[in-house]
GROMACS .gro file of C-alpha atoms in nm:
model
  304
    1UNK     CA    1  -0.004  -0.017  -0.002
    2UNK     CA    2   0.336   0.282   0.082
    3UNK     CA    3   0.479   0.154  -0.254
    4UNK     CA    4   0.138   0.215  -0.404
    5UNK     CA    5   0.104   0.554  -0.262
    6UNK     CA    6   0.440   0.682  -0.334
    7UNK     CA    7   0.368   0.628  -0.693
    8UNK     CA    8   0.051   0.744  -0.739
    9UNK     CA    9   0.219   1.092  -0.544
   10UNK     CA   10   0.280   1.211  -0.955
   11UNK     CA   11  -0.092   1.108  -1.047
   12UNK     CA   12  -0.320   1.414  -1.186
   13UNK     CA   13  -0.666   1.447  -1.328
   14UNK     CA   14  -0.695   1.336  -1.645
   15UNK     CA   15  -1.063   1.501  -1.865
   16UNK     CA   16  -1.186   1.263  -2.114
   17UNK     CA   17  -1.296   1.554  -2.327
   18UNK     CA   18  -1.226   1.936  -2.330
   19UNK     CA   19  -1.442   2.048  -2.061
   20UNK     CA   20  -1.379   2.113  -1.711
   21UNK     CA   21  -1.734   1.855  -1.614
   22UNK     CA   22  -1.658   1.590  -1.789
   23UNK     CA   23  -1.601   1.243  -1.720
   24UNK     CA   24  -1.261   1.287  -1.525
   25UNK     CA   25  -1.036   1.041  -1.333
   26UNK     CA   26  -0.698   1.009  -1.188
   27UNK     CA   27  -0.408   0.848  -1.427
   28UNK     CA   28   0.013   0.872  -1.488
   29UNK     CA   29   0.040   1.228  -1.678
   30UNK     CA   30   0.184   1.058  -2.011
   31UNK     CA   31  -0.160   0.827  -1.990
   32UNK     CA   32  -0.391   1.121  -2.017
   33UNK     CA   33  -0.543   1.123  -2.400
   34UNK     CA   34  -0.673   1.453  -2.342
   35UNK     CA   35  -0.695   1.777  -2.116
   36UNK     CA   36  -0.475   1.758  -1.793
   37UNK     CA   37  -0.643   1.873  -1.519
   38UNK     CA   38  -0.478   2.025  -1.152
   39UNK     CA   39  -0.448   1.808  -0.859
   40UNK     CA   40  -0.737   1.551  -0.752
   41UNK     CA   41  -0.992   1.527  -0.935
   42UNK     CA   42  -1.309   1.816  -0.843
   43UNK     CA   43  -1.642   1.890  -1.001
   44UNK     CA   44  -1.608   1.659  -1.301
   45UNK     CA   45  -1.777   1.345  -1.321
   46UNK     CA   46  -1.529   1.112  -1.244
   47UNK     CA   47  -1.575   0.825  -1.448
   48UNK     CA   48  -1.264   0.561  -1.325
   49UNK     CA   49  -1.173   0.455  -0.986
   50UNK     CA   50  -0.958   0.150  -0.796
   51UNK     CA   51  -1.111  -0.188  -0.846
   52UNK     CA   52  -0.971  -0.428  -0.685
   53UNK     CA   53  -0.892  -0.748  -0.890
   54UNK     CA   54  -0.810  -1.118  -0.797
   55UNK     CA   55  -0.717  -1.275  -0.466
   56UNK     CA   56  -0.330  -1.132  -0.448
   57UNK     CA   57  -0.390  -0.739  -0.358
   58UNK     CA   58  -0.413  -0.621  -0.735
   59UNK     CA   59  -0.518  -0.234  -0.755
   60UNK     CA   60  -0.676  -0.106  -1.056
   61UNK     CA   61  -0.784   0.218  -1.168
   62UNK     CA   62  -1.071   0.114  -1.468
   63UNK     CA   63  -1.434   0.252  -1.482
   64UNK     CA   64  -1.704   0.097  -1.319
   65UNK     CA   65  -1.835  -0.153  -1.623
   66UNK     CA   66  -1.461  -0.201  -1.760
   67UNK     CA   67  -1.411  -0.341  -1.304
   68UNK     CA   68  -1.765  -0.540  -1.373
   69UNK     CA   69  -1.612  -0.744  -1.670
   70UNK     CA   70  -1.308  -0.805  -1.542
   71UNK     CA   71  -1.471  -0.984  -1.191
   72UNK     CA   72  -1.313  -0.648  -0.942
   73UNK     CA   73  -1.446  -0.485  -0.645
   74UNK     CA   74  -1.477  -0.061  -0.787
   75UNK     CA   75  -1.418   0.132  -0.464
   76UNK     CA   76  -1.639   0.479  -0.571
   77UNK     CA   77  -1.537   0.634  -0.271
   78UNK     CA   78  -1.201   0.693  -0.343
   79UNK     CA   79  -0.966   0.833  -0.656
   80UNK     CA   80  -0.614   0.662  -0.635
   81UNK     CA   81  -0.528   0.232  -0.559
   82UNK     CA   82  -0.329   0.385  -0.270
   83UNK     CA   83  -0.640   0.458  -0.111
   84UNK     CA   84  -0.801   0.087  -0.080
   85UNK     CA   85  -0.706  -0.196   0.131
   86UNK     CA   86  -0.768  -0.495  -0.180
   87UNK     CA   87  -0.662  -0.820   0.040
   88UNK     CA   88  -0.970  -0.633   0.257
   89UNK     CA   89  -1.200  -0.723  -0.020
   90UNK     CA   90  -1.115  -1.060  -0.111
   91UNK     CA   91  -0.963  -1.187   0.257
   92UNK     CA   92  -1.161  -1.043   0.471
   93UNK     CA   93  -1.134  -1.102   0.860
   94UNK     CA   94  -1.048  -0.786   1.029
   95UNK     CA   95  -0.766  -0.730   0.786
   96UNK     CA   96  -0.571  -0.440   0.819
   97UNK     CA   97  -0.395  -0.267   0.505
   98UNK     CA   98  -0.103  -0.208   0.628
   99UNK     CA   99  -0.061  -0.578   0.816
  100UNK     CA  100  -0.232  -0.825   0.652
  101UNK     CA  101  -0.142  -1.074   0.868
  102UNK     CA  102  -0.385  -1.436   0.887
  103UNK     CA  103  -0.122  -1.659   1.022
  104UNK     CA  104  -0.384  -1.883   1.091
  105UNK     CA  105  -0.473  -1.980   0.772
  106UNK     CA  106  -0.167  -2.163   0.738
  107UNK     CA  107  -0.356  -2.426   0.969
  108UNK     CA  108  -0.742  -2.372   0.910
  109UNK     CA  109  -0.637  -2.458   0.470
  110UNK     CA  110  -0.566  -2.788   0.623
  111UNK     CA  111  -0.940  -2.802   0.752
  112UNK     CA  112  -1.132  -2.647   0.407
  113UNK     CA  113  -1.190  -2.842   0.165
  114UNK     CA  114  -1.286  -2.732  -0.271
  115UNK     CA  115  -1.664  -2.864  -0.213
  116UNK     CA  116  -1.821  -3.264  -0.148
  117UNK     CA  117  -1.609  -3.432  -0.398
  118UNK     CA  118  -1.225  -3.315  -0.291
  119UNK     CA  119  -1.342  -3.415   0.051
  120UNK     CA  120  -1.503  -3.742   0.049
  121UNK     CA  121  -1.114  -3.770  -0.214
  122UNK     CA  122  -0.932  -3.634   0.107
  123UNK     CA  123  -1.123  -3.890   0.360
  124UNK     CA  124  -1.020  -4.148   0.180
  125UNK     CA  125  -0.681  -4.110   0.101
  126UNK     CA  126  -0.626  -4.062   0.508
  127UNK     CA  127  -0.811  -4.428   0.534
  128UNK     CA  128  -0.593  -4.535   0.303
  129UNK     CA  129  -0.240  -4.346   0.436
  130UNK     CA  130  -0.306  -4.360   0.807
  131UNK     CA  131  -0.545  -4.569   0.948
  132UNK     CA  132  -0.358  -4.897   1.045
  133UNK     CA  133  -0.057  -4.654   1.139
  134UNK     CA  134  -0.265  -4.448   1.341
  135UNK     CA  135  -0.421  -4.793   1.483
  136UNK     CA  136  -0.028  -4.864   1.553
  137UNK     CA  137   0.148  -4.584   1.725
  138UNK     CA  138  -0.199  -4.380   1.851
  139UNK     CA  139  -0.402  -4.091   1.797
  140UNK     CA  140  -0.169  -3.803   1.964
  141UNK     CA  141   0.156  -3.918   1.755
  142UNK     CA  142  -0.003  -3.918   1.373
  143UNK     CA  143  -0.216  -3.618   1.468
  144UNK     CA  144   0.099  -3.408   1.563
  145UNK     CA  145   0.251  -3.494   1.238
  146UNK     CA  146  -0.084  -3.459   1.053
  147UNK     CA  147  -0.055  -3.060   1.144
  148UNK     CA  148   0.292  -3.014   1.147
  149UNK     CA  149   0.294  -3.146   0.792
  150UNK     CA  150  -0.008  -2.944   0.692
  151UNK     CA  151   0.181  -2.609   0.810
  152UNK     CA  152   0.450  -2.733   0.646
  153UNK     CA  153   0.299  -2.761   0.328
  154UNK     CA  154   0.115  -2.505   0.341
  155UNK     CA  155   0.376  -2.284   0.408
  156UNK     CA  156   0.620  -2.444   0.195
  157UNK     CA  157   0.320  -2.335  -0.134
  158UNK     CA  158   0.308  -1.980   0.026
  159UNK     CA  159   0.665  -1.868  -0.074
  160UNK     CA  160   0.656  -2.093  -0.412
  161UNK     CA  161   0.309  -1.999  -0.525
  162UNK     CA  162   0.154  -1.729  -0.381
  163UNK     CA  163  -0.076  -1.670  -0.577
  164UNK     CA  164  -0.240  -1.980  -0.609
  165UNK     CA  165  -0.531  -2.051  -0.338
  166UNK     CA  166  -0.505  -2.334  -0.179
  167UNK     CA  167  -0.697  -2.558   0.009
  168UNK     CA  168  -0.729  -2.928   0.191
  169UNK     CA  169  -0.539  -3.117   0.339
  170UNK     CA  170  -0.296  -3.295   0.090
  171UNK     CA  171   0.022  -3.171   0.233
  172UNK     CA  172  -0.121  -3.330   0.532
  173UNK     CA  173  -0.178  -3.630   0.348
  174UNK     CA  174   0.185  -3.655   0.224
  175UNK     CA  175   0.285  -3.635   0.566
  176UNK     CA  176   0.121  -3.943   0.602
  177UNK     CA  177   0.315  -4.122   0.287
  178UNK     CA  178   0.613  -3.980   0.481
  179UNK     CA  179   0.510  -4.186   0.830
  180UNK     CA  180   0.452  -4.489   0.628
  181UNK     CA  181   0.819  -4.470   0.479
  182UNK     CA  182   0.971  -4.414   0.841
  183UNK     CA  183   0.714  -4.720   0.968
  184UNK     CA  184   0.901  -4.940   0.685
  185UNK     CA  185   1.230  -4.869   0.779
  186UNK     CA  186   1.211  -4.919   1.094
  187UNK     CA  187   1.047  -5.192   1.076
  188UNK     CA  188   1.191  -5.363   0.770
  189UNK     CA  189   1.288  -5.696   0.984
  190UNK     CA  190   1.000  -5.801   1.132
  191UNK     CA  191   0.720  -5.707   0.732
  192UNK     CA  192   0.653  -5.968   0.511
  193UNK     CA  193   0.728  -5.890   0.149
  194UNK     CA  194   0.917  -5.506   0.254
  195UNK     CA  195   1.027  -5.415  -0.095
  196UNK     CA  196   0.714  -5.525  -0.239
  197UNK     CA  197   0.620  -5.210   0.016
  198UNK     CA  198   0.888  -4.971  -0.052
  199UNK     CA  199   0.777  -5.057  -0.442
  200UNK     CA  200   0.391  -4.974  -0.377
  201UNK     CA  201   0.470  -4.655  -0.174
  202UNK     CA  202   0.709  -4.519  -0.432
  203UNK     CA  203   0.427  -4.585  -0.722
  204UNK     CA  204   0.152  -4.434  -0.473
  205UNK     CA  205   0.361  -4.072  -0.366
  206UNK     CA  206   0.485  -4.084  -0.772
  207UNK     CA  207   0.154  -4.139  -0.875
  208UNK     CA  208  -0.013  -3.827  -0.642
  209UNK     CA  209   0.290  -3.609  -0.707
  210UNK     CA  210   0.181  -3.619  -1.086
  211UNK     CA  211  -0.175  -3.563  -1.057
  212UNK     CA  212  -0.020  -3.238  -0.929
  213UNK     CA  213   0.076  -3.085  -1.202
  214UNK     CA  214  -0.257  -3.032  -1.311
  215UNK     CA  215  -0.359  -2.721  -1.307
  216UNK     CA  216  -0.535  -2.583  -0.948
  217UNK     CA  217  -0.322  -2.842  -0.725
  218UNK     CA  218  -0.053  -2.779  -0.510
  219UNK     CA  219   0.256  -2.945  -0.591
  220UNK     CA  220   0.499  -2.818  -0.347
  221UNK     CA  221   0.163  -2.880  -0.093
  222UNK     CA  222   0.317  -3.154  -0.181
  223UNK     CA  223   0.640  -3.139  -0.131
  224UNK     CA  224   0.684  -2.960   0.222
  225UNK     CA  225   0.423  -3.188   0.371
  226UNK     CA  226   0.646  -3.442   0.235
  227UNK     CA  227   0.980  -3.303   0.404
  228UNK     CA  228   0.815  -3.225   0.694
  229UNK     CA  229   0.630  -3.557   0.765
  230UNK     CA  230   0.929  -3.727   0.732
  231UNK     CA  231   1.125  -3.475   0.977
  232UNK     CA  232   0.857  -3.513   1.182
  233UNK     CA  233   0.832  -3.878   1.150
  234UNK     CA  234   1.140  -3.983   1.242
  235UNK     CA  235   1.145  -3.774   1.553
  236UNK     CA  236   0.783  -3.852   1.702
  237UNK     CA  237   0.712  -4.223   1.593
  238UNK     CA  238   0.757  -4.490   1.834
  239UNK     CA  239   1.083  -4.725   1.750
  240UNK     CA  240   1.180  -5.120   1.855
  241UNK     CA  241   1.578  -5.153   1.911
  242UNK     CA  242   1.830  -5.368   1.926
  243UNK     CA  243   2.080  -5.293   2.141
  244UNK     CA  244   2.336  -5.042   2.252
  245UNK     CA  245   2.427  -4.909   1.888
  246UNK     CA  246   2.052  -4.910   1.756
  247UNK     CA  247   1.969  -4.702   2.023
  248UNK     CA  248   2.287  -4.470   1.963
  249UNK     CA  249   2.182  -4.475   1.637
  250UNK     CA  250   1.806  -4.350   1.676
  251UNK     CA  251   1.891  -4.054   1.941
  252UNK     CA  252   2.149  -3.944   1.686
  253UNK     CA  253   1.858  -3.933   1.400
  254UNK     CA  254   1.633  -3.791   1.718
  255UNK     CA  255   1.889  -3.513   1.743
  256UNK     CA  256   1.930  -3.426   1.375
  257UNK     CA  257   1.630  -3.413   1.259
  258UNK     CA  258   1.401  -3.252   1.531
  259UNK     CA  259   1.619  -2.929   1.480
  260UNK     CA  260   1.631  -2.929   1.144
  261UNK     CA  261   1.288  -2.935   1.104
  262UNK     CA  262   1.258  -2.648   1.389
  263UNK     CA  263   1.511  -2.442   1.114
  264UNK     CA  264   1.349  -2.521   0.832
  265UNK     CA  265   1.022  -2.336   0.957
  266UNK     CA  266   1.185  -2.091   1.078
  267UNK     CA  267   1.396  -2.035   0.753
  268UNK     CA  268   1.052  -2.054   0.544
  269UNK     CA  269   0.876  -1.818   0.759
  270UNK     CA  270   1.139  -1.588   0.814
  271UNK     CA  271   1.136  -1.639   0.359
  272UNK     CA  272   0.754  -1.598   0.404
  273UNK     CA  273   0.743  -1.282   0.577
  274UNK     CA  274   1.023  -1.109   0.537
  275UNK     CA  275   1.123  -1.152   0.153
  276UNK     CA  276   0.855  -1.235  -0.044
  277UNK     CA  277   0.970  -1.201  -0.375
  278UNK     CA  278   0.700  -1.378  -0.540
  279UNK     CA  279   0.919  -1.453  -0.903
  280UNK     CA  280   1.211  -1.597  -0.701
  281UNK     CA  281   1.232  -1.917  -0.915
  282UNK     CA  282   1.028  -1.821  -1.245
  283UNK     CA  283   0.994  -1.975  -1.500
  284UNK     CA  284   1.058  -2.322  -1.353
  285UNK     CA  285   0.778  -2.314  -1.013
  286UNK     CA  286   0.521  -2.241  -1.243
  287UNK     CA  287   0.663  -2.575  -1.447
  288UNK     CA  288   0.675  -2.770  -1.132
  289UNK     CA  289   0.299  -2.628  -1.028
  290UNK     CA  290   0.228  -2.771  -1.309
  291UNK     CA  291   0.287  -2.824  -1.673
  292UNK     CA  292   0.122  -2.655  -2.010
  293UNK     CA  293   0.059  -2.950  -2.215
  294UNK     CA  294  -0.119  -2.717  -2.459
  295UNK     CA  295  -0.053  -2.369  -2.523
  296UNK     CA  296  -0.405  -2.346  -2.316
  297UNK     CA  297  -0.333  -2.604  -1.977
  298UNK     CA  298  -0.226  -2.424  -1.723
  299UNK     CA  299  -0.398  -2.109  -1.873
  300UNK     CA  300  -0.633  -2.112  -1.561
  301UNK     CA  301  -0.369  -2.144  -1.296
  302UNK     CA  302  -0.296  -1.785  -1.200
  303UNK     CA  303   0.097  -1.814  -1.184
  304UNK     CA  304   0.099  -1.795  -1.547
   0.00000   0.00000   0.00000
């Protein structure tokens, strides 16, 4: 908002007809197609005003019809974009224009779904990936890992795909995939045909990762959820030890993964809040999020 106000300091009142009372609007002097008024528009018919577009706070000075055509929110009470808080129109919940901080969405997004079909698919994946392991290790451990993976996935997506809306628990479900991988390696000696089980797990992981290359499915959520789920599973899953050295190895893994998980979380949090560079890995990030198999395949994705 501060940058927008600074850029609009040089704006002038553009008169679109050669009359002082005709249609007018604020714009950069170089864009004026008619006469130029002095200061802010007054005494004329103001036809262009701030229009909030999309969900990422974009603002443009447009006519009411043009704004409605683009699905925006027109602000008849203002003349400049620096006078409105566009994020407030899309996010609400008491958002401050100068401090649009809604940290709770990293948690709440895990439990929000894009319709009944999405919810049913998520429940089916939760049942197939988490039911058996939850019976074995307990509800509290799985719930803790589930939430950590979900938050990690949402945070990763917020950095690498900040303009793509994300809902659902796919990051947390990928955390459950990681739990199954860790549990398999920890009980390798007790599992019948462990290599077959590992191959099946890897096929499931790759398959669902492949679905993430479709539009509006967050692959960065999957990747972040798997990484955080892997670290959390190593730390929180119970482990059977055989002898002193096996116990030492287990302790070393926990001492390595616990600070690594915490450090990774705070590093991503720092990047999310302080760096806020939405183009630092373009165009590679766009291709991880969605592969444009045809010219229009990813056209609806906000990253293209």
